[in-house]
XYZ file of C-alpha atoms in Angstrom:
238
model
C -3.726 -22.440 -12.744
C -3.674 -18.982 -11.182
C -2.771 -16.905 -8.146
C -6.140 -17.706 -6.585
C -5.480 -21.437 -6.981
C -2.143 -21.148 -5.147
C -3.765 -19.123 -2.361
C -6.381 -21.868 -1.967
C -3.615 -24.470 -1.665
C -1.783 -22.314 0.884
C -4.955 -22.110 2.963
C -5.234 -25.889 2.756
C -1.682 -26.174 4.092
C -2.684 -23.785 6.876
C -5.871 -25.842 7.417
C -7.605 -22.477 7.328
C -10.966 -23.032 5.656
C -12.640 -20.085 7.367
C -15.470 -20.185 9.891
C -18.937 -18.737 9.412
C -20.230 -16.487 12.178
C -23.224 -14.328 13.027
C -23.200 -11.524 15.568
C -26.330 -9.882 16.970
C -25.792 -6.681 18.946
C -28.655 -4.966 20.746
C -28.672 -1.215 20.228
C -28.103 1.043 23.226
C -28.747 4.380 21.527
C -25.117 5.486 21.837
C -22.634 2.975 20.342
C -21.443 2.941 16.729
C -18.357 0.712 16.985
C -18.672 -2.995 17.728
C -16.320 -5.971 18.111
C -17.108 -9.030 16.014
C -16.678 -12.547 17.469
C -13.790 -13.306 15.095
C -10.826 -11.644 13.391
C -9.511 -11.801 9.810
C -12.988 -11.227 8.411
C -13.505 -11.789 4.698
C -15.142 -8.547 3.560
C -16.602 -10.198 0.447
C -18.744 -12.517 2.596
C -20.032 -9.890 5.016
C -23.722 -8.980 5.303
C -24.773 -6.212 7.689
C -28.307 -5.095 8.454
C -30.434 -3.588 11.227
C -33.330 -5.660 12.488
C -36.020 -3.333 13.822
C -38.782 -5.912 13.815
C -40.163 -4.775 10.475
C -40.909 -7.041 7.495
C -37.725 -6.023 5.629
C -34.290 -5.491 7.204
C -32.424 -2.216 6.804
C -29.329 -3.343 4.903
C -26.120 -1.321 5.296
C -23.570 -0.838 2.520
C -19.769 -1.006 2.948
C -17.481 1.995 2.651
C -13.736 2.601 2.834
C -13.942 5.986 4.535
C -15.771 7.337 7.559
C -19.235 5.747 7.369
C -22.256 7.900 6.646
C -25.880 7.074 7.331
C -26.718 3.605 6.009
C -23.037 2.597 5.699
C -20.509 0.597 7.699
C -16.727 0.437 7.869
C -15.039 -2.936 8.481
C -11.600 -3.379 10.023
C -11.024 -6.970 8.845
C -7.835 -7.871 10.709
C -9.035 -6.760 14.119
C -12.624 -7.827 13.546
C -14.375 -4.539 14.320
C -17.190 -2.740 12.532
C -18.244 0.905 12.691
C -21.697 2.009 11.524
C -22.725 5.461 10.407
C -25.862 5.611 12.541
C -26.240 5.034 16.249
C -28.084 1.759 16.792
C -31.287 2.760 18.533
C -32.654 0.921 21.523
C -35.087 -1.811 20.566
C -33.228 -2.599 17.334
C -30.523 -5.186 16.660
C -27.411 -4.931 14.481
C -26.886 -8.246 12.700
C -23.555 -9.129 11.083
C -22.786 -12.433 9.407
C -19.883 -13.574 7.273
C -16.757 -15.741 7.299
C -13.614 -15.231 9.346
C -10.235 -16.856 8.709
C -8.300 -18.481 11.532
C -4.823 -17.264 10.556
C -4.630 -14.708 7.772
C -6.618 -12.803 5.188
C -6.469 -13.661 1.499
C -5.124 -10.195 0.671
C -2.384 -10.626 3.300
C -1.374 -13.976 1.808
C -1.135 -12.706 -1.795
C 2.218 -10.848 -1.383
C 3.783 -13.961 0.152
C 2.605 -16.032 -2.824
C 4.238 -13.563 -5.228
C 7.510 -13.700 -3.252
C 7.364 -17.502 -3.147
C 6.824 -17.676 -6.915
C 9.889 -15.485 -7.559
C 11.985 -17.639 -5.225
C 10.753 -20.904 -6.711
C 11.387 -19.870 -10.341
C 14.665 -18.027 -9.737
C 17.053 -18.512 -12.676
C 14.641 -20.614 -14.727
C 14.911 -20.407 -18.506
C 12.747 -19.786 -20.348
C 10.953 -17.726 -17.684
C 7.360 -18.721 -16.942
C 4.336 -16.938 -15.556
C 2.381 -17.951 -12.492
C -0.450 -19.204 -14.731
C 1.890 -21.791 -16.341
C 2.683 -23.679 -13.137
C 1.601 -27.293 -12.863
C -0.493 -28.494 -9.936
C 2.608 -29.962 -8.281
C 4.573 -26.745 -8.556
C 1.563 -24.820 -7.259
C 1.781 -26.892 -4.092
C 5.498 -26.118 -3.802
C 4.887 -22.376 -4.215
C 2.072 -22.613 -1.648
C 4.472 -24.261 0.826
C 6.985 -21.462 0.313
C 4.241 -18.844 0.756
C 3.163 -20.417 4.046
C 6.778 -20.472 5.180
C 7.238 -16.770 4.433
C 3.940 -15.960 6.148
C 5.033 -17.860 9.249
C 8.301 -15.898 9.326
C 6.203 -12.740 9.608
C 4.394 -14.330 12.558
C 7.763 -15.163 14.134
C 8.743 -11.485 14.055
C 5.539 -10.636 15.942
C 5.872 -13.320 18.627
C 9.619 -12.829 18.998
C 8.991 -9.884 21.337
C 7.160 -12.067 23.872
C 9.110 -13.519 26.793
C 8.435 -16.094 29.484
C 7.138 -14.634 32.746
C 7.463 -16.177 36.215
C 5.616 -14.502 39.085
C 6.651 -14.587 42.773
C 3.589 -16.751 43.411
C 5.057 -19.490 41.248
C 2.887 -18.886 38.185
C 4.696 -19.451 34.894
C 3.438 -17.823 31.675
C 5.249 -19.333 28.640
C 5.229 -16.256 26.415
C 7.809 -17.769 24.071
C 5.862 -20.968 23.453
C 4.153 -19.572 20.345
C 7.571 -18.539 18.982
C 8.946 -22.067 19.440
C 5.902 -23.666 17.845
C 6.162 -21.363 14.830
C 9.830 -22.243 14.382
C 8.943 -25.933 14.449
C 6.226 -25.405 11.842
C 8.649 -23.526 9.604
C 11.163 -26.378 9.865
C 8.535 -28.993 8.948
C 7.302 -27.012 5.934
C 10.876 -26.275 4.851
C 11.741 -29.981 4.932
C 8.643 -30.842 2.896
C 9.513 -28.263 0.238
C 13.167 -29.405 0.155
C 12.087 -33.009 -0.363
C 9.872 -32.115 -3.327
C 12.474 -29.765 -4.787
C 15.328 -32.279 -4.720
C 13.225 -35.204 -5.944
C 11.645 -33.287 -8.833
C 14.705 -31.194 -9.693
C 12.845 -27.868 -9.595
C 12.848 -24.953 -7.212
C 15.344 -23.675 -4.683
C 16.965 -27.036 -3.887
C 17.130 -28.460 -7.398
C 20.480 -29.973 -8.330
C 22.101 -27.604 -10.813
C 24.720 -28.250 -13.468
C 27.228 -25.569 -14.391
C 29.221 -25.173 -17.608
C 32.967 -24.604 -17.608
C 34.081 -21.396 -19.304
C 37.179 -21.203 -21.456
C 39.201 -18.275 -22.710
C 39.604 -17.746 -26.434
C 43.215 -18.114 -27.595
C 42.754 -15.442 -30.246
C 40.972 -12.721 -28.231
C 41.938 -13.689 -24.654
C 38.265 -13.257 -23.690
C 35.753 -15.668 -22.251
C 33.848 -17.630 -24.869
C 30.109 -16.965 -24.408
C 27.692 -19.716 -23.426
C 24.307 -20.169 -25.087
C 21.139 -21.937 -24.014
C 20.771 -25.260 -25.855
C 18.302 -25.485 -28.756
C 16.708 -28.176 -30.822
C 18.407 -29.081 -34.117
C 15.637 -27.513 -36.229
C 15.241 -24.384 -34.090
C 16.195 -21.454 -36.338
C 15.597 -18.732 -33.737
C 18.607 -16.596 -32.743
C 20.778 -18.057 -29.961
C 20.252 -16.725 -26.453
C 23.247 -16.142 -24.220
C 23.272 -17.542 -20.689
C 25.319 -14.698 -19.276
């Protein structure tokens, strides 16, 4: 199991499989910046070329800086592309790839890392993200989706309902309410798995009582339990 596997599960929870698209823009001899028909474009799937009617297309290469001749710059979240050359009249800029409905993979990765830290908080011995079982991967994916939705809540929280004098009502806060309902549903699903399996944020915990030594008047240390034949040094809990 890996980070990529958890991201795939989070996208399944989102029901965000990505949608393929193809955009064909006729050149006007002046424009270099174009809007794609979708947002959250996966840069790894993008193919860009200029169709001038010849036998072979003029393929453009991606860049991260201002595009030069034969290059293009993608703004994946907004779904825009800037080419280095003006698209001449009589030629067509062709762009095809895959766009996500909700979020980019690279935007989801930080939420997965946060969710993993939350899910494994206080666990001993500590584990890595590659050691999670398939069930725990789903739980981390649920937490990652929850944290991602909280970011969406912050964005839509600035929108308000609008009522015009003509009687038109624009429910600007509807998206906010729907997001809060989604967060509650996902939270309940994670809580159910956590309490039933005894792992994660809502696992039932058992604490040890501390006593004070009669000879030193100090707290007696607590150690993590070990097997009878384990000869490794004891590890303190606190």
